[in-house]
XYZ file of C-alpha atoms in Angstrom:
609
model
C 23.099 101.076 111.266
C 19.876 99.019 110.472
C 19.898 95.296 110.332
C 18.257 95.773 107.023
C 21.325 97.870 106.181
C 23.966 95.367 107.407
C 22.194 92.480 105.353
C 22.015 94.730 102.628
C 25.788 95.528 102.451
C 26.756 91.839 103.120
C 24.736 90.285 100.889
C 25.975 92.513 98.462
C 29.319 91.211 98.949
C 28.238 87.475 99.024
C 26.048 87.923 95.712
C 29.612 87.967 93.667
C 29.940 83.999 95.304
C 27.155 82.815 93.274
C 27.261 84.375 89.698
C 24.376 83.167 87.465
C 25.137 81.659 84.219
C 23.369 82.901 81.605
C 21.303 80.284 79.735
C 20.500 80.219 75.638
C 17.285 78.144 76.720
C 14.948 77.887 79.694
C 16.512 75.637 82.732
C 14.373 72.392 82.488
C 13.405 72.604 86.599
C 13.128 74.478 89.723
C 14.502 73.088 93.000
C 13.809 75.367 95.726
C 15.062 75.264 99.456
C 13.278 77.792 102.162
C 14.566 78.269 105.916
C 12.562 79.287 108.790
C 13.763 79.992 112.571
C 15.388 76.541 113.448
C 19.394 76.061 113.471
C 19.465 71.861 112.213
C 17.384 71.379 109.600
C 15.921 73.519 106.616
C 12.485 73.838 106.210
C 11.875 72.364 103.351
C 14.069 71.019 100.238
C 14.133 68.735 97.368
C 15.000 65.039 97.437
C 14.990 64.045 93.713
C 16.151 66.225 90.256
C 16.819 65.746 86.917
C 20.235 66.649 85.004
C 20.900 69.393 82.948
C 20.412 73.488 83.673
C 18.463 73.999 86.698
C 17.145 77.141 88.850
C 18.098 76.807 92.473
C 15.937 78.901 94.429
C 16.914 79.684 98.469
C 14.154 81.619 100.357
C 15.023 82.453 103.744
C 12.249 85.049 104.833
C 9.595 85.477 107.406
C 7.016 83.859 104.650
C 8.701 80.470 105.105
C 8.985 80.936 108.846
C 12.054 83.346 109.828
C 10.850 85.564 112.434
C 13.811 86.445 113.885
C 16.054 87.842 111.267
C 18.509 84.877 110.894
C 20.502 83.794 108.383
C 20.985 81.414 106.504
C 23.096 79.535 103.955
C 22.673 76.992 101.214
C 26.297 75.554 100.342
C 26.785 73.016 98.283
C 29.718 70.759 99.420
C 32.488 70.274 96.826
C 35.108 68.070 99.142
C 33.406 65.420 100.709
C 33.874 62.123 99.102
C 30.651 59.849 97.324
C 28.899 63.364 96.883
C 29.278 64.539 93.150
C 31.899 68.527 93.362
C 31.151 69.985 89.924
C 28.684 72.648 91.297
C 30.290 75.802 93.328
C 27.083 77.268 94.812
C 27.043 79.326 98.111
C 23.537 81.639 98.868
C 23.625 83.961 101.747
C 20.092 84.879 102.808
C 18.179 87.104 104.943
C 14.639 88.249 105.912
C 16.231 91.669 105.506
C 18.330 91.552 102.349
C 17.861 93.562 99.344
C 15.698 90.448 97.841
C 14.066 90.041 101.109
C 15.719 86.388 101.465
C 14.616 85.600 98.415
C 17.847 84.197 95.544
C 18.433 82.602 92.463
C 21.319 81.171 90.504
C 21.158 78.828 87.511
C 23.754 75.773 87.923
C 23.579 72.909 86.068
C 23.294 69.316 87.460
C 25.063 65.991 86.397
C 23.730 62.670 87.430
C 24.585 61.486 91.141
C 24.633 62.551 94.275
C 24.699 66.497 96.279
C 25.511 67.120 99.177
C 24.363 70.025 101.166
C 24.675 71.793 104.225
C 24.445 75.533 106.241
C 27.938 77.408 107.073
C 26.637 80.048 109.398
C 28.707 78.571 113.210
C 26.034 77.112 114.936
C 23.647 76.303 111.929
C 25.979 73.020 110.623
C 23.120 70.683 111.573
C 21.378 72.121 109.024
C 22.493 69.391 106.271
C 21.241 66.926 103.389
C 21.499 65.478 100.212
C 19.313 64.544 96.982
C 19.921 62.751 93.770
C 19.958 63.549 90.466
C 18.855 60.777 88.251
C 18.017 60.228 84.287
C 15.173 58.253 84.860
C 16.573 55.436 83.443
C 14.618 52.344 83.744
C 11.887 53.747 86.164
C 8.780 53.631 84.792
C 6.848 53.521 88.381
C 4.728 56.906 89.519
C 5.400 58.415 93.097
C 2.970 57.873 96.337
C 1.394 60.254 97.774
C -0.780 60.796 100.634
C -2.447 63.741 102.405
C -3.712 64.052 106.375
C -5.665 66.698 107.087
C -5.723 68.269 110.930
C -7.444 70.519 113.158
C -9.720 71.469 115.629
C -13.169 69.076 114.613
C -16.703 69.962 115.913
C -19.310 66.759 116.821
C -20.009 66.529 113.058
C -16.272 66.437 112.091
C -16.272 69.616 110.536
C -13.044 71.681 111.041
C -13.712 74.880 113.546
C -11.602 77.861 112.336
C -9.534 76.161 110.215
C -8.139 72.980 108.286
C -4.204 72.441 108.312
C -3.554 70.193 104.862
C 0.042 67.920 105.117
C 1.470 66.378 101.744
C 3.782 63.485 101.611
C 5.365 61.396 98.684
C 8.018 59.460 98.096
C 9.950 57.275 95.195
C 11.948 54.725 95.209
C 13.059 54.735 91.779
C 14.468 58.184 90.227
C 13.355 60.510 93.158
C 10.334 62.909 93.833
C 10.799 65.334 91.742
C 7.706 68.099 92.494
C 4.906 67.681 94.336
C 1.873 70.261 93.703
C -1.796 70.713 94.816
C -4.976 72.613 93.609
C -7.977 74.055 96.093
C -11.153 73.946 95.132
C -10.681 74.433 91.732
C -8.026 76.746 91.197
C -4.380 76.625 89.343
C -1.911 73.859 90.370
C 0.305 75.112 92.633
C 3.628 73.952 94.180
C 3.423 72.470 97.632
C 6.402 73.939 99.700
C 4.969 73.447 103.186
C 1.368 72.641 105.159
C -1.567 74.842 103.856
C -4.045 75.898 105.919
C -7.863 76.882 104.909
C -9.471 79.271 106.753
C -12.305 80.529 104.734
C -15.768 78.445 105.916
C -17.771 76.050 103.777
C -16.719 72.711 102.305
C -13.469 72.479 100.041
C -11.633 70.059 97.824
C -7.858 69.746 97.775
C -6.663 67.998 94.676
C -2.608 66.776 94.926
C -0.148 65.064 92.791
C 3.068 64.297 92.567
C 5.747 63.974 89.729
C 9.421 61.605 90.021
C 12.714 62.571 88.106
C 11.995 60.007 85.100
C 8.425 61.950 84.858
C 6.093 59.727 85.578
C 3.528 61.528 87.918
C 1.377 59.923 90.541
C -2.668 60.200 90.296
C -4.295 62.353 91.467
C -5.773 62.301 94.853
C -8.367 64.476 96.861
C -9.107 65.294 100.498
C -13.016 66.426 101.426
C -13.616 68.359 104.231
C -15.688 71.640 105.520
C -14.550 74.639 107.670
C -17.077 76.162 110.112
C -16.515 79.456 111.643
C -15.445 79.159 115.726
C -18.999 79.564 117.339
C -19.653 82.750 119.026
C -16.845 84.770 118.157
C -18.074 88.575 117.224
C -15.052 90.518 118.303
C -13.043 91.906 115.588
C -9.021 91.106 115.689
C -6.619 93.927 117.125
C -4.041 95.181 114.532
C -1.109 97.539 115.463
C 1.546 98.813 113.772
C 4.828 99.879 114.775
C 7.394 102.051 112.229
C 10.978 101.914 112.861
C 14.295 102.978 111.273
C 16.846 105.731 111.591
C 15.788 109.045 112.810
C 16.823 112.565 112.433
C 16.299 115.046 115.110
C 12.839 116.171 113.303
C 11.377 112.151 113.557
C 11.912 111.424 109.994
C 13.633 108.131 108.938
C 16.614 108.469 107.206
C 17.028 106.597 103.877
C 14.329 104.101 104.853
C 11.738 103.208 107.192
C 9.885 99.687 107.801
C 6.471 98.923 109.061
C 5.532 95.511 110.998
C 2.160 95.017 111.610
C 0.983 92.971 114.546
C -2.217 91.282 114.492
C -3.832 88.825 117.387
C -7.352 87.421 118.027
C -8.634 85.369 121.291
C -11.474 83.827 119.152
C -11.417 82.463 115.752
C -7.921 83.505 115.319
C -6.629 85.736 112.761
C -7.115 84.644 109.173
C -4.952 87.528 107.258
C -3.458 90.744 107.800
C -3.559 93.328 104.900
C -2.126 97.363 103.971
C -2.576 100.244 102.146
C 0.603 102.318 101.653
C -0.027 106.231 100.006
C -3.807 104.957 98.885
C -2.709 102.535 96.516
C -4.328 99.209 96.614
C -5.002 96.596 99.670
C -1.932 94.272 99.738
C -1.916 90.962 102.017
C 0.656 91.649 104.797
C 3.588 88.765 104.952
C 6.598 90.478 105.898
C 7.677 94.067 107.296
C 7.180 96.220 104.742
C 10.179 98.761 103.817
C 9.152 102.086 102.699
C 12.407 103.845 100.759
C 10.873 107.039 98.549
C 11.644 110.340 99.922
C 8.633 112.251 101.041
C 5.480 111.985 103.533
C 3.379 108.138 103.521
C 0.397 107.404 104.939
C -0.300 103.811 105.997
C -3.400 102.323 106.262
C -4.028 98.190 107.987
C -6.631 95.793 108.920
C -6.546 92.326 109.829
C -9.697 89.453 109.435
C -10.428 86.904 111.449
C -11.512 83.000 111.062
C -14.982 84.213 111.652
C -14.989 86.910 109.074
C -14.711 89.915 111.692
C -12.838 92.638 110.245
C -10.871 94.941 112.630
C -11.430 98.905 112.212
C -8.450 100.520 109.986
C -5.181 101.637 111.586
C -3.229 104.428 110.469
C 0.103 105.824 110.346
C 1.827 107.772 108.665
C 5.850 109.110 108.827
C 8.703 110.643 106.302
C 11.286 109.286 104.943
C 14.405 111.762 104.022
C 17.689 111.256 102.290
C 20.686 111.081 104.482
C 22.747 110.749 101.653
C 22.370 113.445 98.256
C 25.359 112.364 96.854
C 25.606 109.795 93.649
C 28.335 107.377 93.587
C 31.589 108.010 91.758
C 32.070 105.409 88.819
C 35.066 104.539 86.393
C 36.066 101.869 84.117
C 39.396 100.882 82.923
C 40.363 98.487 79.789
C 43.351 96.227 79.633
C 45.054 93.953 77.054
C 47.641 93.310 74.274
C 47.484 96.403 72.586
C 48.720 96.828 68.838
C 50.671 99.734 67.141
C 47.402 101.075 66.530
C 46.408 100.529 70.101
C 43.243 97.580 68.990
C 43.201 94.772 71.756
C 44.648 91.651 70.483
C 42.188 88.913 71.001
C 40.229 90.228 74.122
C 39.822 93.587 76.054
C 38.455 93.274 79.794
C 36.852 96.125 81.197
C 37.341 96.770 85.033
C 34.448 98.916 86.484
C 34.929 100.700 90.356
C 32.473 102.207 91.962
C 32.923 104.111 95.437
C 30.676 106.270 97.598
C 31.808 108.435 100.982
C 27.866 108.553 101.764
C 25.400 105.731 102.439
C 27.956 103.332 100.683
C 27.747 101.535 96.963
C 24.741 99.045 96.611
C 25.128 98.103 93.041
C 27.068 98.646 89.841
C 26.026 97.425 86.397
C 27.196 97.539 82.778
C 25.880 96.458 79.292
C 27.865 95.651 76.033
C 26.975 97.863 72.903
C 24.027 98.507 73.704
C 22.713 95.315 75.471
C 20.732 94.928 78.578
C 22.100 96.359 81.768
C 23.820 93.425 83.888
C 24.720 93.558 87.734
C 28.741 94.001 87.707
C 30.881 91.146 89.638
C 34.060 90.738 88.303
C 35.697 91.957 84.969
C 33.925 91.611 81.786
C 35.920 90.466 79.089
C 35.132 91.315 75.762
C 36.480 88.691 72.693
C 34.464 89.339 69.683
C 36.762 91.272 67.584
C 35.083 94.724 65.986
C 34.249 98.264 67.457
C 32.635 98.080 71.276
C 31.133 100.581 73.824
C 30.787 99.377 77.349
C 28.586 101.802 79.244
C 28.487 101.850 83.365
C 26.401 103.301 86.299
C 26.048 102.825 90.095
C 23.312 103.384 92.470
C 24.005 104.124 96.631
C 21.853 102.421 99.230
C 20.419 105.797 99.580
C 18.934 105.574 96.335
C 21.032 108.508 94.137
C 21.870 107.360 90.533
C 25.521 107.839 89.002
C 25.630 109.645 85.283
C 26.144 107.112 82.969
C 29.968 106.442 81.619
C 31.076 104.224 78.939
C 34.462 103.532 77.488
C 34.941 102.785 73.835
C 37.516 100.258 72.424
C 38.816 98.135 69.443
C 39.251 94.416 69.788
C 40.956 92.407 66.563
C 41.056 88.715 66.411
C 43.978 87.123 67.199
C 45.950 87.031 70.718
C 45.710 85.354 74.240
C 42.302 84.179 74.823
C 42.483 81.710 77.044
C 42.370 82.598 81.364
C 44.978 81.425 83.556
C 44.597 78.600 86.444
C 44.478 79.539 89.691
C 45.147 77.372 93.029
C 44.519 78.251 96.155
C 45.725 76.314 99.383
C 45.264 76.562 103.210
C 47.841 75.443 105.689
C 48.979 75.661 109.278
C 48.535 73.033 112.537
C 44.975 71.769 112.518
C 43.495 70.320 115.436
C 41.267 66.988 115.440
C 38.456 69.064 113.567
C 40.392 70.078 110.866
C 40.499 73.421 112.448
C 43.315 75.679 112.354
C 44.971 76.461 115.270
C 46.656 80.347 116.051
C 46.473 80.846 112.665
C 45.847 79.826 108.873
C 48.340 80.652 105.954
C 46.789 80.857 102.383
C 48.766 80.246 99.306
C 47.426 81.310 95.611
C 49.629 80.236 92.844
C 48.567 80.677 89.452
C 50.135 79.863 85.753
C 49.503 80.649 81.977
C 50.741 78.739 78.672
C 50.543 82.012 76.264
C 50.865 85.323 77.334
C 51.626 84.940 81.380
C 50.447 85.779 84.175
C 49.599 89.358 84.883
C 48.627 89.862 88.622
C 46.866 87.503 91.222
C 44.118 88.289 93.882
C 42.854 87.514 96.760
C 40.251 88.608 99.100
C 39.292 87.416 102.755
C 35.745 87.562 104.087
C 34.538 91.201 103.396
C 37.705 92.644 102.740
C 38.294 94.142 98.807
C 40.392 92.612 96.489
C 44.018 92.559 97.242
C 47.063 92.446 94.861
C 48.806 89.023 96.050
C 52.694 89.268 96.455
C 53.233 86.619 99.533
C 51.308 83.972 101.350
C 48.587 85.533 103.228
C 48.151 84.950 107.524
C 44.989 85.031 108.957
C 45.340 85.308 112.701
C 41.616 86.195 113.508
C 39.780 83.261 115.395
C 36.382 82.134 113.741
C 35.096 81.252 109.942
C 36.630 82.730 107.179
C 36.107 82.690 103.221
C 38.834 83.137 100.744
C 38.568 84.064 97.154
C 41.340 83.874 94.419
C 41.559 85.049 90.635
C 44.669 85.808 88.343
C 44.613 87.569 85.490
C 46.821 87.316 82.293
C 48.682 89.903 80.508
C 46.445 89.400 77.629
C 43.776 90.589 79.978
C 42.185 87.603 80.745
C 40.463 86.691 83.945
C 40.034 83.588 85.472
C 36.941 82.019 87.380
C 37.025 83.481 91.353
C 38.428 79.827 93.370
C 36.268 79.753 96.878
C 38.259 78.626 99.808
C 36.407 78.079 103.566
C 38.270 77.322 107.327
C 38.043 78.272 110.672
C 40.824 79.837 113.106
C 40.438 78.236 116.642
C 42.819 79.414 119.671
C 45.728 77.730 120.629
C 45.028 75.438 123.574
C 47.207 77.044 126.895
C 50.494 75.434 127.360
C 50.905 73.297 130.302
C 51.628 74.833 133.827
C 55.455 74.208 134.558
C 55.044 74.679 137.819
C 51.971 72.878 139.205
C 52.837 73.580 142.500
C 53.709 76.941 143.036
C 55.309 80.092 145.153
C 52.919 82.305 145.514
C 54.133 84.602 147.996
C 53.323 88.328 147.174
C 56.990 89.456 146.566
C 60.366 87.891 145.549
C 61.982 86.642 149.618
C 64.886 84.913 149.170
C 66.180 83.228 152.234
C 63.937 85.716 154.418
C 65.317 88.617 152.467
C 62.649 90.896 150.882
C 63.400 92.181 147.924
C 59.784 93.720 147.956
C 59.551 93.003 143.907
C 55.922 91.482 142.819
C 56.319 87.343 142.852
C 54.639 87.474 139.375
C 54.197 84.365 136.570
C 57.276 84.280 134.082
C 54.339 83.182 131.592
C 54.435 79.111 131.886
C 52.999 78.699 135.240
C 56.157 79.733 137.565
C 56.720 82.533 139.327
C 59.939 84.398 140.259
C 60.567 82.210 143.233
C 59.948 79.504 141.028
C 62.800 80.054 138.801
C 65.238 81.458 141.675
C 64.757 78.059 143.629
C 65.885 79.080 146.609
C 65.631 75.613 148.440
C 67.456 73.917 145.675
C 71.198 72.403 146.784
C 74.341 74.758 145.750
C 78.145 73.811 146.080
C 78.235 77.679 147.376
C 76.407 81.263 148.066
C 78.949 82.481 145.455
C 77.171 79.574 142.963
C 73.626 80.870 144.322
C 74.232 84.509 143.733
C 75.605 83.608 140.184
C 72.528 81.116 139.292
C 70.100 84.243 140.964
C 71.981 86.631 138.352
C 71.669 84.514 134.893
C 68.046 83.893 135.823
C 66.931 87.339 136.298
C 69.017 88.531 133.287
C 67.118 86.224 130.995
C 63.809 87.335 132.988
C 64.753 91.292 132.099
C 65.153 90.001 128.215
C 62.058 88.507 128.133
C 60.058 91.641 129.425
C 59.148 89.878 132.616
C 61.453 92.149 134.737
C 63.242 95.549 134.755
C 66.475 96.098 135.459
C 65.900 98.242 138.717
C 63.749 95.102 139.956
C 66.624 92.557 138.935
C 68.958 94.358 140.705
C 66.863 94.745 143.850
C 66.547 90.585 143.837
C 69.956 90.460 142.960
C 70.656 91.966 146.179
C 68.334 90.123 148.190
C 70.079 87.178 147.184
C 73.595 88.201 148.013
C 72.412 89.395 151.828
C 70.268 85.768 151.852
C 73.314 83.504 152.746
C 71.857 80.996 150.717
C 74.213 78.157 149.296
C 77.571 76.947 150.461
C 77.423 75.162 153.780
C 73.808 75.327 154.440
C 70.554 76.466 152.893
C 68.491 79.151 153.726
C 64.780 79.093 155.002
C 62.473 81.501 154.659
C 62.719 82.240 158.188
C 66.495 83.130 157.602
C 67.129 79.942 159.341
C 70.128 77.528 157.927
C 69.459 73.897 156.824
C 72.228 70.958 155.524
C 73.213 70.505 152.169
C 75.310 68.423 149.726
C 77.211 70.473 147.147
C 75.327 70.984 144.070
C 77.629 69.771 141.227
């Protein structure tokens, strides 16, 4: 399986953790947070907002810096106290996710403090807050500066190219946006350094706006760009094509192109492609190529200097592995009448399955509406005559028929979704970790028509009816979801739960110093049983104590016999091997007036009471 694929399917399953609200009006801002290769820190993200409905964007992809496929998350923390915990929010992303790293969800944002941070193990360095303020009071625009680097000639020109850094800050509400325009063109939001590479002399206007609104003035940074001297050699641009093949080369279900470009002189300025002789795209991230049939790809890459490399080529086909649509049904439940109308609400459950390439997404739409991405139930409350129609689409690309199910809701009835809690528990260690294992406990309750049926699901596992507390054993991160639904048919909001499973620490070696002969000799008697560990750092000799002080061989022999009997209940022993070191220890001689060695020697002891 690709890692395009694997993203694919798990970001499918994460997408259900974030469900966007719709909005009657516009949100009034975008924040947006991008991630590149490093594990601590994210590459860029806001410090300032205002309240009220807001887009958050997350962009984890090779155009803010991920070259290595790694993901990332944004999380928004919900239980550590002086942060504000009204906003559940939890993006997965990746360069090779069905948005290309790429998400959105619309939250909305109450004055005070967020906290947020990266759950991926490794990544939890990767942290920070910002504030959202009214503006109250601040009437003061933000600072901003600009420093512009590079390689300089004798007459300060810039050879090759010009590497443009932004920087503002507020002290009163917060920077909310900070944006800049070259030579002329739109305003544009600054996310990270921008470099100029074309030669001649540019202007780079920049501004910057806080929370309360008021926006800085605008500044400007002069300089010119002069191509590297004597560089005539055109960059060299390859391409490689991989994927899933069949036994005839072609790529099953999809196949991606990354195009490589380098240049020893000027450097290379961009990279751009031609897929099936449509138009000349600028290259930023492997390009994934899904239609069945033959493609022909065309690339070329310019450098600082303006030298333009000759056209590449290649071309490949991509087949379906998989022929098969997905199988799709929906199912309605509620308070029925006599004339079987849904009191007060119906919800509509919609499954989707497919044996083949697997089920990438499922959607529905209400009488008629606009097709939505299915997550969880859709309830229906407006009382009248409905149609809910439903489709699903594979990875592989093959469309379900359209279904629907038709349905009666009257007023009247239940309306109202149950409460759901959802707790961990178990022995934590001093990181809050769990340790052997983690029990989870949903418990849910409803005023008017009770509760239904409760569910849970861990990490990528489907929804599960919940009849007990639920054991995870499995060491590592885990995610827990809960929902309950009434018997009215109403669902309530999915509860996110996080913790990690750590091993229990060994238990402490009994015997420290130990007998570690190969087999079980008691008093120079081999029994020619293995000396093995009883499991808490003694072995057999260990526990038979040969040297220890008995009021008689009869007391030995009958202290040998309970010990090996308890050692053939706990598995440690069979009963041919007891009774060979039972033996042994009636033949030793050891106890009564003297001990013996492991020579078969004799040595004074006191009774043992």
């Amino acid at each position: 399986m690709s890692p395009r694929l694997i993203a694919l399917l798990l970001t499918a399953f994460l997408a259900v953790l974030v469900p966007a609200t719709p909005a009657a009006a516009a949100p009034v801002q975008t924040l947006t947070w991008t991630g590149n290769n490093s594990t601590t820190e994210y590459a860029s993200a806001p410090t300032g907002a205002r309240p009220g409905e807001t887009t958050i964007v997350f962009e984890n992809s090779e155009a803010t810096g991920n070259t290595t496929g790694m993901s990332h998350t944004l999380t928004f923390d919900t239980t550590t106290p002086g942060y504000n915990h009204d906003v559940s929010l939890n993006i997965l992303a990746n360069p090779f996710d069905a948005q290309d790293g790429r998400h959105e969800a619309v939250v909305t944002l109450t004055p005070g403090k967020y906290r947020y941070y990266c759950t991926i193990p490794g990544h939890t360095a990767m942290v920070g807050e910002f504030v959202v303020s009214d503006g109250t009071g601040d009437t003061t625009p933000p600072v901003v500066t600009a420093s512009v680097t590079g390689e300089r000639d004798s007459s300060g020109n810039y050879v090759g190219s010009a590497t443009v850094s932004l920087s503002a800050t507020d002290a009163g509400s917060g920077v909310a946006s900070v944006e800049y325009q070259l030579d002329g063109g739109s305003w544009t939001a600054y996310p990270a350094p921008v470099v100029v590479s074309a030669a001649g002399t540019h202007m780079l206007h920049y501004r910057a706006r806080d929370v309360a609104g008021n926006q800085s003035e605008e500044g400007m940074a002069h300089f010119t760009v002069v191509a590297r001297p004597g560089d005539t050699t055109a960059p060299s641009v390859s391409a490689a094509i991989t994927g899933t093949q069949d036994t005839a080369g072609n790529y099953l279900d999809v196949a991606t192109a990354r195009i490589t470009a380098t240049d020893a002189g000027s450097g290379v300025a961009s990279v751009e492609y031609q897929l099936d002789g449509g138009a000349w795209t600028a290259y930023t991230a492997p390009v994934a190529v899904t239609a069945a049939g033959a493609h022909m790809l065309h690339y070329r890459a310019t450098d600082v200097a303006g030298n333009v490399s000759p056209e590449g080529m290649a071309h490949f086909t991509v087949v379906r592995s998989d022929t098969t649509a997905p199988v799709v049904s929906a199912s309605v439940a509620g308070t029925q009448d006599g004339d079987g109308n849904y009191v007060g609400k119906a919800t509509v459950t919609v499954t989707a399955s497919d044996a083949g390439s697997g089920v990438a997404l499922v959607q529905y739409k209400v009488d008629g509406g606009t097709w939505t991405a299915y997550a969880a139930p859709v309830p229906v409350s407006s009382a009248g005559p409905h149609t809910v129609g439903y489709r699903a689409r594979d990875v592989a690309g093959n469309a379900s028929a359209e279904g629907s199910v038709a349905f009666t809701v009257v007023a009247g009835g239940d309306t109202t979704a149950p409460s759901v809690a959802l707790q961990v528990t178990g022995k934590q260690d001093g990181g809050w970790n769990y340790v052997g294992s983690a029990t989870v406990t949903v418990t849910a309750a409803d005023a008017e028509s009770g509760v239904g049926f409760v569910e849970y699901k861990v990490d990528g596992a489907a929804w599960t009816r919940y009849a007990a507390p639920v054991v995870v054993t499995a060491l590592g991160a885990h995610t827990v979801r809960a929902r309950a639904t009434d018997v009215a048919g109403n669902v309530s909001a999915e509860l996110p739960g996080s913790f990690t499973v750590v091993a229990a620490p060994p238990p402490p070696d009994a015997c420290p110093v130990s007998d570690t002969r190969e087999t079980v000799v008691i008093g120079g008697i081999d029994s020619q049983v293995a000396n093995v560990d009883t499991g808490n750092g003694c072995t057999i000799n260990d526990v038979i104590d040969e040297t220890a002080e008995y009021a008689s061989h009869d007391r030995f022999v009958k202290h040998v016999k309970a010990v090996t009997q308890e050692l053939v209940a706990n598995g440690v022993l069979s009963t041919g091997d007891r009774n060979r070191i039972v033996t042994a220890a009636i033949e030793s001689g050891v106890g009564g007036g003297g001990l013996a060695t492991a020579d078969g020697g004799k040595r004074k002891a006191s009774a043992r009471a």
